[in-house]
Tab-separated table of C-alpha atoms and ligand atoms in Angstrom:
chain	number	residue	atom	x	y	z
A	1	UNK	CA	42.019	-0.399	98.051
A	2	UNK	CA	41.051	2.829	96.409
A	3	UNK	CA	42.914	6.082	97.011
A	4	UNK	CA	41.231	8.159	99.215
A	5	UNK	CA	42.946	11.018	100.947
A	6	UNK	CA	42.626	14.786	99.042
A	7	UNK	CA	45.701	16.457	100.136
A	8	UNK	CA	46.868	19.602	98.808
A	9	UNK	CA	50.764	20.701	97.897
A	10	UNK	CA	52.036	23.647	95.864
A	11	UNK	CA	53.743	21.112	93.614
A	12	UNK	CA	54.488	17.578	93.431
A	13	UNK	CA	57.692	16.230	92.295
A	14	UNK	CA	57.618	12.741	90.855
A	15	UNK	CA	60.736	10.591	91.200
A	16	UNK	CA	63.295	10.835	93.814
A	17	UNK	CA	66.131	9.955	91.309
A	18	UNK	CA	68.623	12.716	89.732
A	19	UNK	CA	66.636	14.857	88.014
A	20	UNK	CA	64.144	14.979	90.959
A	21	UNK	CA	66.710	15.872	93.443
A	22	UNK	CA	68.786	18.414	91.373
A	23	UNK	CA	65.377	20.361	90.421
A	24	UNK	CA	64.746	20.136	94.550
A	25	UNK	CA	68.128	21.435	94.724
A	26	UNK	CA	67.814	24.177	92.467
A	27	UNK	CA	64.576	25.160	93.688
A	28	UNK	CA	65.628	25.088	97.212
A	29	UNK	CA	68.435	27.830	96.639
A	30	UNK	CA	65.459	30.510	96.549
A	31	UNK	CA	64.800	31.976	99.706
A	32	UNK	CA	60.903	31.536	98.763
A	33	UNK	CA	61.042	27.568	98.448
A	34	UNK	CA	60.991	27.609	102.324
A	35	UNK	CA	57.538	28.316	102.174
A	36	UNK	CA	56.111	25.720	99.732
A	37	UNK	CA	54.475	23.207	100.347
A	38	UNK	CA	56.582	20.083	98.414
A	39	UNK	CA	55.276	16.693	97.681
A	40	UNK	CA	58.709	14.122	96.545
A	41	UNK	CA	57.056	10.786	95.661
A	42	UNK	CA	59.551	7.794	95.178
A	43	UNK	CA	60.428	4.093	96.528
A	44	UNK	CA	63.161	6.063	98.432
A	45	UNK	CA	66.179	3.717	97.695
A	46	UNK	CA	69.705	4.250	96.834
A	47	UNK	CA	70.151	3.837	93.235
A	48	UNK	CA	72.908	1.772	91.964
A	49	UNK	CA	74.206	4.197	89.556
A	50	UNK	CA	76.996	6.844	89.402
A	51	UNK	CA	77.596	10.127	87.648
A	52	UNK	CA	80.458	11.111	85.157
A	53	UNK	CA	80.467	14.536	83.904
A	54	UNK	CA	82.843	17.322	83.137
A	55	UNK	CA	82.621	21.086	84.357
A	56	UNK	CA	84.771	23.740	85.521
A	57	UNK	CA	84.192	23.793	89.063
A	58	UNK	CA	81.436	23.441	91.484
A	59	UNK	CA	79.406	24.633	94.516
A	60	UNK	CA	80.666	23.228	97.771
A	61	UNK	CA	77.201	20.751	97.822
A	62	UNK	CA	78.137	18.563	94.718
A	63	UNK	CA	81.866	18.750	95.083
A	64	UNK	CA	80.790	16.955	98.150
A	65	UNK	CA	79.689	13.939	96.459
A	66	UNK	CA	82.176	13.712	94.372
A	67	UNK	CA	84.354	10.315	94.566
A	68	UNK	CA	87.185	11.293	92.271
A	69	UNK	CA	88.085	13.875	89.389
A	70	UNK	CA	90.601	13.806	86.793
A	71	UNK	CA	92.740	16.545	84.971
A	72	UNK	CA	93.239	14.231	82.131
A	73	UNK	CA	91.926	11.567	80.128
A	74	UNK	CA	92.695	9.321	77.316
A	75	UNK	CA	91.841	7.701	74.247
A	76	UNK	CA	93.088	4.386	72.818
A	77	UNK	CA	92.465	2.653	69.751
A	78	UNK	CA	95.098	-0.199	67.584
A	79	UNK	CA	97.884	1.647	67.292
A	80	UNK	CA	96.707	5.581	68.862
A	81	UNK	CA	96.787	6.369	72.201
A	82	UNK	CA	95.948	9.831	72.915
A	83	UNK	CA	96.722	11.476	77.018
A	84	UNK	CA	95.889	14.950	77.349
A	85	UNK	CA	95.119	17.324	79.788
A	86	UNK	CA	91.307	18.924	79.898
A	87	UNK	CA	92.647	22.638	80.316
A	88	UNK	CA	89.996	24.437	82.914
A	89	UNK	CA	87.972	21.088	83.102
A	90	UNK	CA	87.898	18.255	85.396
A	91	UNK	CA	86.276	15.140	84.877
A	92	UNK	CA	83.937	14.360	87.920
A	93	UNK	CA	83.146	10.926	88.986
A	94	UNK	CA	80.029	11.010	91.714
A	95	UNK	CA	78.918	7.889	93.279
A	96	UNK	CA	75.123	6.866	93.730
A	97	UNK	CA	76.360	5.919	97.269
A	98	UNK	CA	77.229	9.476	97.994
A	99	UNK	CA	74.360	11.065	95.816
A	100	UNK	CA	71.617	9.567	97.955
A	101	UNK	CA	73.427	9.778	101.167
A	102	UNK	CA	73.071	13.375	100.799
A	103	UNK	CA	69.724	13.991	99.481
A	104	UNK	CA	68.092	11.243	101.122
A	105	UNK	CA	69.522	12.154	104.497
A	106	UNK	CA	71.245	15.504	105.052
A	107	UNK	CA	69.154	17.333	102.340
A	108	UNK	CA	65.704	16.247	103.393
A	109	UNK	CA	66.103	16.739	106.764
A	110	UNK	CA	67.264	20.608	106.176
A	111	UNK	CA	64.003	21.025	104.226
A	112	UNK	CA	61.145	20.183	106.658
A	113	UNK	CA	58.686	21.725	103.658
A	114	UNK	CA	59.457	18.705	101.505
A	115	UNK	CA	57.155	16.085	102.335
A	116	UNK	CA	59.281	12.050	101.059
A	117	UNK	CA	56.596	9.767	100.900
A	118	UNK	CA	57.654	6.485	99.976
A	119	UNK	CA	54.981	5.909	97.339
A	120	UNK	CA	54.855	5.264	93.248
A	121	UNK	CA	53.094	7.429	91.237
A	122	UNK	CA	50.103	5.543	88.957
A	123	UNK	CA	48.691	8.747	87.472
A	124	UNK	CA	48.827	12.109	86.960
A	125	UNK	CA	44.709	14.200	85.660
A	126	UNK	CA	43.727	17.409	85.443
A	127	UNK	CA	45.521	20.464	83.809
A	128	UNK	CA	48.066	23.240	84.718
A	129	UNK	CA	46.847	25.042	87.909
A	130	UNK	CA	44.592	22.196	88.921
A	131	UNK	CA	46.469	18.400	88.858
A	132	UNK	CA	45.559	15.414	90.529
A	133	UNK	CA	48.060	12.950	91.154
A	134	UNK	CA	47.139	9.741	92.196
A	135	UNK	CA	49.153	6.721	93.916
A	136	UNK	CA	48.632	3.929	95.577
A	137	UNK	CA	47.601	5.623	98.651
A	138	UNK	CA	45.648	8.804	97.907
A	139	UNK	CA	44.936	11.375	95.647
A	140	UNK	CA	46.923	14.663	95.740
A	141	UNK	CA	45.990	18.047	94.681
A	142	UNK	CA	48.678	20.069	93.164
A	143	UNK	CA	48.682	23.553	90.911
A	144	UNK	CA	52.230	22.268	89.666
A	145	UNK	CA	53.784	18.672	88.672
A	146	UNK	CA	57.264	17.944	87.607
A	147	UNK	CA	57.369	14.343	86.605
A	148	UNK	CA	60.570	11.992	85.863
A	149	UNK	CA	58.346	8.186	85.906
A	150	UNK	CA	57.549	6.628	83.370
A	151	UNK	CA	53.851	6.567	84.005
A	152	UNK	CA	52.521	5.177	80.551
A	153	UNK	CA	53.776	3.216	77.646
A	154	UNK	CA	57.572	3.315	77.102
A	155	UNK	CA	58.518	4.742	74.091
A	156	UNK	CA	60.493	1.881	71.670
A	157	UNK	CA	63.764	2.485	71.620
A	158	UNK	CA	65.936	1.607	68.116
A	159	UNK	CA	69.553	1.944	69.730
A	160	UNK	CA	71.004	1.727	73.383
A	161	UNK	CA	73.921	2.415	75.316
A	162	UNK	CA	74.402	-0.922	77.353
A	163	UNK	CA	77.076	-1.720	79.729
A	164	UNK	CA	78.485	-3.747	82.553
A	165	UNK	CA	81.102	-2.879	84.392
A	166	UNK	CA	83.308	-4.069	87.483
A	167	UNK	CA	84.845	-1.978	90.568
A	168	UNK	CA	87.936	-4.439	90.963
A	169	UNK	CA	91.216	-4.276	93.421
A	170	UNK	CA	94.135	-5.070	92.071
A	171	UNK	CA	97.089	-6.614	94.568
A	172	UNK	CA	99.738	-4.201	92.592
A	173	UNK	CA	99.462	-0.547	92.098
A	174	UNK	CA	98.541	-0.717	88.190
A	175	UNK	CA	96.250	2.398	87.487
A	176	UNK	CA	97.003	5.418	87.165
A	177	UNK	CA	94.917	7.631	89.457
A	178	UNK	CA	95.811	10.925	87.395
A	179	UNK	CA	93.919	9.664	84.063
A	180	UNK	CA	90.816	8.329	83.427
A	181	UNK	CA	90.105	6.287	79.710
A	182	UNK	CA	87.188	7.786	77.953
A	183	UNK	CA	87.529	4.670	75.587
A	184	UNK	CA	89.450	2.067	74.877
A	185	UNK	CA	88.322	0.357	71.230
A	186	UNK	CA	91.079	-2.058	71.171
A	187	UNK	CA	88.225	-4.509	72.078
A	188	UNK	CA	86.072	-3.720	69.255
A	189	UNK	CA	85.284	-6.818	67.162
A	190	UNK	CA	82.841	-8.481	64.816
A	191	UNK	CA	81.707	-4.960	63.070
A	192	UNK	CA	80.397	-4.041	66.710
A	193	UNK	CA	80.318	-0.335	68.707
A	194	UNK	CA	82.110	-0.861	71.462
A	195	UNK	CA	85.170	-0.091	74.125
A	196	UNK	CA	86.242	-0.383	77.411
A	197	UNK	CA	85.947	2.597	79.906
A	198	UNK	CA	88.148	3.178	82.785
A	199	UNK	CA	88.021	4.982	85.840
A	200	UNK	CA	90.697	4.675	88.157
A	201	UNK	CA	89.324	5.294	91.774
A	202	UNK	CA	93.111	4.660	92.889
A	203	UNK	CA	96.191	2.975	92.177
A	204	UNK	CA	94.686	-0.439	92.856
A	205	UNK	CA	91.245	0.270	92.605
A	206	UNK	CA	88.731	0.996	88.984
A	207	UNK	CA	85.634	1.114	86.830
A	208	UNK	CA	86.222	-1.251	84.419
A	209	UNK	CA	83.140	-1.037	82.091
A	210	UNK	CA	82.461	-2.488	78.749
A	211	UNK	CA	80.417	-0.210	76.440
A	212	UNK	CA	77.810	-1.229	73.730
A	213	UNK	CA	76.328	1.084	71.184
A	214	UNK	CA	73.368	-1.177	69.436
A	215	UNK	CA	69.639	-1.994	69.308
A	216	UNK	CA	69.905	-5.245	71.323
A	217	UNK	CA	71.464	-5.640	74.723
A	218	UNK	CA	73.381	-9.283	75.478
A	219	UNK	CA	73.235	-11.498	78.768
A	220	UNK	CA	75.393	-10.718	81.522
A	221	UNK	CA	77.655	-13.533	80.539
A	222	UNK	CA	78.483	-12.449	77.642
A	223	UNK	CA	79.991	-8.354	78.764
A	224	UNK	CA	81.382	-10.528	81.874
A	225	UNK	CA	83.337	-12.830	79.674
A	226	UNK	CA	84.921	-9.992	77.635
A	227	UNK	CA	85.827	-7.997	81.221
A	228	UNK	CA	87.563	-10.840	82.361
A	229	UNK	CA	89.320	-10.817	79.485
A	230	UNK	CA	90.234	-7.670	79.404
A	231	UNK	CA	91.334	-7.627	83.226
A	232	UNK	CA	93.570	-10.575	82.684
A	233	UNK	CA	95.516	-8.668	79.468
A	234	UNK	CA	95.469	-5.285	81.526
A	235	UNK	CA	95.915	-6.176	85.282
A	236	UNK	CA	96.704	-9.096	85.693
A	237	UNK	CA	94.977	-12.350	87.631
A	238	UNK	CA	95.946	-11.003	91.069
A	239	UNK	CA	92.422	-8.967	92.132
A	240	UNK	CA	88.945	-9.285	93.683
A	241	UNK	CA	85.910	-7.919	92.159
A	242	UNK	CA	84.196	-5.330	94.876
A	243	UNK	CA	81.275	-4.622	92.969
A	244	UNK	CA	79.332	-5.085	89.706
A	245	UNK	CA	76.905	-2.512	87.642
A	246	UNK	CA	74.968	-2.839	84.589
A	247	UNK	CA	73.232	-0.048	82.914
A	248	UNK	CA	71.205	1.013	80.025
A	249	UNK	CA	70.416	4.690	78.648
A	250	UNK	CA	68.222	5.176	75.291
A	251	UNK	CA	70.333	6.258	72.110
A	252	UNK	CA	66.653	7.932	70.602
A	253	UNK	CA	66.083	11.527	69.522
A	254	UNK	CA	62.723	12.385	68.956
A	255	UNK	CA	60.906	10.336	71.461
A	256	UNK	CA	61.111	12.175	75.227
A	257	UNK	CA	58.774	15.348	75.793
A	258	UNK	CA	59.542	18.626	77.954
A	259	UNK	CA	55.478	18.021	78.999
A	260	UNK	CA	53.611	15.323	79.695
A	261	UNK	CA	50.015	14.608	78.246
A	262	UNK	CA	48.208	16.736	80.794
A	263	UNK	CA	50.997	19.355	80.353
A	264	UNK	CA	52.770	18.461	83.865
A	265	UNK	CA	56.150	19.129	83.341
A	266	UNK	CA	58.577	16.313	82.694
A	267	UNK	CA	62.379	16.221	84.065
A	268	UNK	CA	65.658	13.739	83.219
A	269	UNK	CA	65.395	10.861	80.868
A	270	UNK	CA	61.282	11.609	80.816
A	271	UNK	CA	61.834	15.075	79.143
A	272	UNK	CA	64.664	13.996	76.792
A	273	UNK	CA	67.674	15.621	78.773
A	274	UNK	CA	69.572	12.482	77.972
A	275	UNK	CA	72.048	13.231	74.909
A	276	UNK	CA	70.964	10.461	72.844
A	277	UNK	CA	74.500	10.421	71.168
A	278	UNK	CA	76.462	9.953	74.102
A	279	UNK	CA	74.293	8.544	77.068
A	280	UNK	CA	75.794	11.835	78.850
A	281	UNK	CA	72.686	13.687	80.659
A	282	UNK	CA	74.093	14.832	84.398
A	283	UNK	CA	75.259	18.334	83.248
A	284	UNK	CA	71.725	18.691	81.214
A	285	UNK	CA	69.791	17.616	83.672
A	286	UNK	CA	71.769	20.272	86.216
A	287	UNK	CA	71.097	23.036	83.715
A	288	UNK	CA	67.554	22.077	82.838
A	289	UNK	CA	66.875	22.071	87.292
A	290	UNK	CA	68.366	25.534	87.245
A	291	UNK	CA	66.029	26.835	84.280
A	292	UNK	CA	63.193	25.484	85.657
A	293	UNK	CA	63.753	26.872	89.290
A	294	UNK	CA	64.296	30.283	88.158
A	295	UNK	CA	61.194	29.862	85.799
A	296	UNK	CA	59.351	28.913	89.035
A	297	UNK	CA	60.178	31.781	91.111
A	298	UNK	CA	60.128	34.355	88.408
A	299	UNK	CA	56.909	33.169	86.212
A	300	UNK	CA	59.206	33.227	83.435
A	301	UNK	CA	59.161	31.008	80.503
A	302	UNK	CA	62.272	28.211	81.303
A	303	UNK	CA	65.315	27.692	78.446
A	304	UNK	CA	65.145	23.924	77.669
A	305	UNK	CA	67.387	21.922	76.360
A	306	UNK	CA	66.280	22.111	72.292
A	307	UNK	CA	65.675	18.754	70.315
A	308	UNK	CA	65.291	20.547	66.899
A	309	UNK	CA	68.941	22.611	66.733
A	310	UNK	CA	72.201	22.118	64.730
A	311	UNK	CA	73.622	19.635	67.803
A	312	UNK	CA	70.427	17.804	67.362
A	313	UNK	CA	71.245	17.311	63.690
A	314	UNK	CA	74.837	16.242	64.079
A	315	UNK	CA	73.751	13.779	66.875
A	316	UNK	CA	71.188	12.530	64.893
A	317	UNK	CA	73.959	11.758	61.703
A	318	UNK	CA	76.026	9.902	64.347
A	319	UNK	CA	73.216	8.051	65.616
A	320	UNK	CA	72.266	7.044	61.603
A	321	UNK	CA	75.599	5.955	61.638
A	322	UNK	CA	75.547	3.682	64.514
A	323	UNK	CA	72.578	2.200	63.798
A	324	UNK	CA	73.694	1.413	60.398
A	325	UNK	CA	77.588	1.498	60.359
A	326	UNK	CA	78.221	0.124	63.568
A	327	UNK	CA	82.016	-1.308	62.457
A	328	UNK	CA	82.772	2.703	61.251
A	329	UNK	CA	82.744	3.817	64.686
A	330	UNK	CA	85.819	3.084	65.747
A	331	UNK	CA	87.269	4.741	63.257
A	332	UNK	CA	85.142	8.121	63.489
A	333	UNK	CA	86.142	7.848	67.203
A	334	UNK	CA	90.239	7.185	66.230
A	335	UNK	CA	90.413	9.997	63.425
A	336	UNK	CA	88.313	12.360	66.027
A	337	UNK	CA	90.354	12.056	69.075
A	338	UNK	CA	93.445	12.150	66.899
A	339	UNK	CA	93.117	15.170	65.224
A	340	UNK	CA	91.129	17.168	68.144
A	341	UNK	CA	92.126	18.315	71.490
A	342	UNK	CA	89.994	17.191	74.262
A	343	UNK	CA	89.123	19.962	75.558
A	344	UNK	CA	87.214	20.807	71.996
A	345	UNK	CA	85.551	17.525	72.292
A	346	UNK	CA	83.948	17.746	75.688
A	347	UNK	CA	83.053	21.286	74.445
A	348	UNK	CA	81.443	20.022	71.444
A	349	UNK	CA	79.495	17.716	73.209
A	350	UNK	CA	78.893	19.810	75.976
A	351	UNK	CA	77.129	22.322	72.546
A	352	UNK	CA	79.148	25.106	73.262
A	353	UNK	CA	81.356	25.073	70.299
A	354	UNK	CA	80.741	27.999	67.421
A	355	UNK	CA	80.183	26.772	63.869
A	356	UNK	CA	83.595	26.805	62.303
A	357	UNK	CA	85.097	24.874	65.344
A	358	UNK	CA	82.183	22.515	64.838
A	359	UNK	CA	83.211	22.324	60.269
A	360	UNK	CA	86.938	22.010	61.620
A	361	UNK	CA	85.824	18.683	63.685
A	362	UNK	CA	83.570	17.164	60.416
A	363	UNK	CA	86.441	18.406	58.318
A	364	UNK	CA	88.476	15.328	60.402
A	365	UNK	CA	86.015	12.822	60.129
A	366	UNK	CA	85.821	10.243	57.754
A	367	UNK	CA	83.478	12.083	55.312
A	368	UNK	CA	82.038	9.604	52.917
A	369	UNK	CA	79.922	8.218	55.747
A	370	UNK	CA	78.793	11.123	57.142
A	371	UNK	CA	77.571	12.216	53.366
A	372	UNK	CA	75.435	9.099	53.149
A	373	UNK	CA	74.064	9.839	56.559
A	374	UNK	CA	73.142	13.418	55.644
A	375	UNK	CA	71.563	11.861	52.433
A	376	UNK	CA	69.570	9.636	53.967
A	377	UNK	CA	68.751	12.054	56.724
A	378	UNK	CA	67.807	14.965	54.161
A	379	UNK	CA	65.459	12.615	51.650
A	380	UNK	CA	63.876	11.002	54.877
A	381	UNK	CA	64.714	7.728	53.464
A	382	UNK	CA	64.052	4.996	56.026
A	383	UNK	CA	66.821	3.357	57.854
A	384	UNK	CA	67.821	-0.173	57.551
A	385	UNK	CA	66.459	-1.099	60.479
A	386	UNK	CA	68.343	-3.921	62.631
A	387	UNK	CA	65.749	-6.555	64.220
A	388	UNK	CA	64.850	-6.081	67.847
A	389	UNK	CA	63.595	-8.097	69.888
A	390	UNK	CA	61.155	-5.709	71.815
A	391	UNK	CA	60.237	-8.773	74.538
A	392	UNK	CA	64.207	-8.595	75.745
A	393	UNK	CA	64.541	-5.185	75.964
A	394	UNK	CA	61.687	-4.817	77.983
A	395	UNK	CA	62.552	-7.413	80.529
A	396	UNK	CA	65.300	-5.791	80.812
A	397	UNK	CA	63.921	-2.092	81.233
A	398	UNK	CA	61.693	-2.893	83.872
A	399	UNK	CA	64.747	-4.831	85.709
B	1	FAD	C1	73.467	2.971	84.933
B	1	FAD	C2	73.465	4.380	84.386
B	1	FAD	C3	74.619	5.150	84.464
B	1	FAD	C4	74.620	6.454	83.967
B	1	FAD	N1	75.786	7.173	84.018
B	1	FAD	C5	75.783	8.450	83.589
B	1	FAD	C6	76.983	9.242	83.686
B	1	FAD	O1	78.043	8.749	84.078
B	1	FAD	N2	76.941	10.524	83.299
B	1	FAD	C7	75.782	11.094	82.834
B	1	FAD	O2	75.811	12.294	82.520
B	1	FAD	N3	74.659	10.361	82.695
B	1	FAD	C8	74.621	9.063	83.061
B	1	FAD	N4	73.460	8.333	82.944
B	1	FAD	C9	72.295	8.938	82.294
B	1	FAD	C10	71.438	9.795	83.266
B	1	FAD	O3	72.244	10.734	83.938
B	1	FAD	C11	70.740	8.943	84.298
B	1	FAD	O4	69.900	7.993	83.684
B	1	FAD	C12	69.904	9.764	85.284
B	1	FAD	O5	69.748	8.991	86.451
B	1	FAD	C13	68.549	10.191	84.739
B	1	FAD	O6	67.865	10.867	85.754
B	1	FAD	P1	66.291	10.711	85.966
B	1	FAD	O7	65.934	11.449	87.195
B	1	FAD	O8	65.603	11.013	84.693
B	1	FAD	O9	66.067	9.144	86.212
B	1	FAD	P2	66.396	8.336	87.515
B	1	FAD	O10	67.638	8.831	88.150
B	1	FAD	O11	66.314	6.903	87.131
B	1	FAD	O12	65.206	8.710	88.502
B	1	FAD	C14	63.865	8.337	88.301
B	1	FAD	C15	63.286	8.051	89.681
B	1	FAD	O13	61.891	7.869	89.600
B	1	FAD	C16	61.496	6.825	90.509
B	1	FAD	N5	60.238	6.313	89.990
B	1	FAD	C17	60.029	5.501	88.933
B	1	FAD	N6	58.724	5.301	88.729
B	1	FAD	C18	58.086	6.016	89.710
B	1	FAD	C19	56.712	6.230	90.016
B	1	FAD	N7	55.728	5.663	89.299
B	1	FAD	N8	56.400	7.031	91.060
B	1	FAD	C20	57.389	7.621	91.796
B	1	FAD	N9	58.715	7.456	91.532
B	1	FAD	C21	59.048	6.665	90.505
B	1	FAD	C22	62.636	5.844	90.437
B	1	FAD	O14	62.655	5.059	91.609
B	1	FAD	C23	63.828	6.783	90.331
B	1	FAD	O15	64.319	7.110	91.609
B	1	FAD	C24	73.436	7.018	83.415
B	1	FAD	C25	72.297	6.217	83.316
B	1	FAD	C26	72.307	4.920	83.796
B	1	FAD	C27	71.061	4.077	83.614
């Protein structure tokens, strides 16, 4: 049927996933927003995803959502185990559940000026000032798009974060709600990137994910064999398995625009808020909403995230390094969490470190590899690329 409706909105937002909803937030803390005319396109389900993420504190809406936090967390590795406590931070763990509950429900309904229509996106013409956005069931006029679909092509992606991972209940009290394990790389085998992360939701309920750094995700059976595993060591045989997840996030720098090809502007994943080094983007994505709203209301240029600065260049060592040295990580990851507090860690991956803290943390590392990174970084020799296949990870993608 083609699209026929012209309908006009002050701006359209594309996506009704995190980055969609957090810029909606953000925007909607200015008085002004009450008067705009908002267009939220998206297939309006819940998402089954959840949120980690570190901060400080936070506003009454978000601590809301949140599931559980943690005033500690841990490292292990052969024979380290590192516990420690995250000073001012907590660790935040927010549900998908309790995400879309919110926005989908108590959040939309407090903003009658934000029109949900339960509709996909297939293009986006025009320019700044003057975009048409077209879906499957009309054509809408808009001055101002912010975007975070996929509308075109995916990019190819060289190196993902894959995992699976299992909300169980244990019969027995085993975890211990007061500390959550960043990694675990006891289970790190064969030369591959990889540990177990656990979230303890309770004493007898947890996240039990296993973690993949590398260009080719596996079948199912494969991450569930090695949880089952791992559950049996750690836990015991005496639990049910409440839920399962499986995710992917792109490991790529260099790949995600802030704007789109008609200069709409694009949010989340879309616009490269992911940090490709850690799969971490909820904080990013928070700051980049915030940025953008105040660059709404006051016509000012917005502070984005910046692909091209010193934390770009470490990331993009690491990422050298896991694409190419995939049995070194565990020990980059041992030596780092051994010799560094915490706190200094989620700092320096949060980019808020200063320089020497950043040459005391390389100073740790094992060096030799991180030279032949830099050398093959600085000369622009190519990698040694791993084979993909492309067919598998897109199957997967569009799962
Ligand atoms: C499983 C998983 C777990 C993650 N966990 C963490 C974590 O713990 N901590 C962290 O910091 N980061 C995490 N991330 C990374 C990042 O925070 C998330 O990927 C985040 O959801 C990205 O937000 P987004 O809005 O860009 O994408 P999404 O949240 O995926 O939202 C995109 C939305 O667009 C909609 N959409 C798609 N196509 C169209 C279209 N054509 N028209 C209209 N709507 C469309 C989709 O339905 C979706 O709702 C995780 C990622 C994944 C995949």
């Amino acid at each position: 049927m083609e699209p026929q409706q012209k309908k006009l909105f002050d701006m359209i937002v594309i996506g009704d996933g995190l980055a969609g909803f957090l810029l909606l937030y953000e925007l909607s803390r200015y008085p002004a927003f009450a008067n705009q005319r908002v267009l939220l396109l998206g297939d309006g389900k819940e998402k089954q995803r959840s949120w980690c993420f570190w901060d400080n504190d936070l506003e009454p809406e978000l601590q809301k959502m949140v599931n559980t936090s943690w005033k500690e967390l841990s490292f292990k590795s052969d024979d380290v185990t590192v516990r420690q406590d995250l000073g001012k931070l907590n660790y935040y763990y927010i549900p998908g559940k309790s995400f879309f509950e919110y926005f989908n429900e108590e959040f939309l309904s407090e903003h009658p000026n934000i029109h949900f229509q339960k509709d996909i996106a297939l293009n986006i013409s025009g320019s700044a000032g003057n975009f048409k956005v077209t879906t499957g069931n009309g054509v809408y006029e808009t001055p101002k798009v912010y975007n975070s679909a996929f509308l075109g092509e995916r990019p190819q992606i060289d190196l993902w974060q894959h995992f699976r991972g299992w909300f169980i209940e244990s019969d027995e009290a085993v975890f211990d709600p007061g500390n959550a394990r960043l990694m675990d790389f006891t289970v790190a085998r064969n030369g591959e990137c990889r540990f177990m992360y656990i979230l303890p939701l309770s004493e007898k309920q947890a996240l039990i994910e296993l973690t993949y750094f590398s260009p080719q995700p596996y079948e199912m059976s494969v991450y569930d064999k090695e949880i089952a595993g791992y559950i049996s060591e750690h836990v015991g045989e005496n639990y049910k398995i409440l839920e399962k997840e499986y995710g992917q996030i792109p490991m790529q720098q260099g790949v995600f625009r802030h704007s789109g090809k008609n200069d709409e502007t694009n949010l989340g994943t879309l616009a490269g808020m992911v940090k490709a080094s850690t799969g971490y983007a909820f904080q990013r994505i928070r700051n980049d909403s915030k940025e953008l709203a105040r660059a709404y209301f006051t016509g000012k240029k917005p502070k984005r995230f910046n692909e091209k600065d010193r934390f770009a260049f470490y990331d993009s060592l690491l990422l050298w390094i896991i694409r190419n040295h995939p049995q070194t990580c565990k020990r980059i990851f041992t030596q780092l969490f051994q010799r560094r507090k915490m706190e200094t860690i989620l700092r320096f991956l949060d980019q808020k470190t200063n320089i020497w803290e950043e040459a005391n943390i390389f100073a740790r590392l094992p060096i030799r590899i991180f030279l032949k990174a830099l050398y093959y970084r600085l000369t622009g020799k190519s990698f040694a690329r791993p084979q993909y296949d492309y067919h598998v990870l897109r199957e997967l993608q569009n799962a």
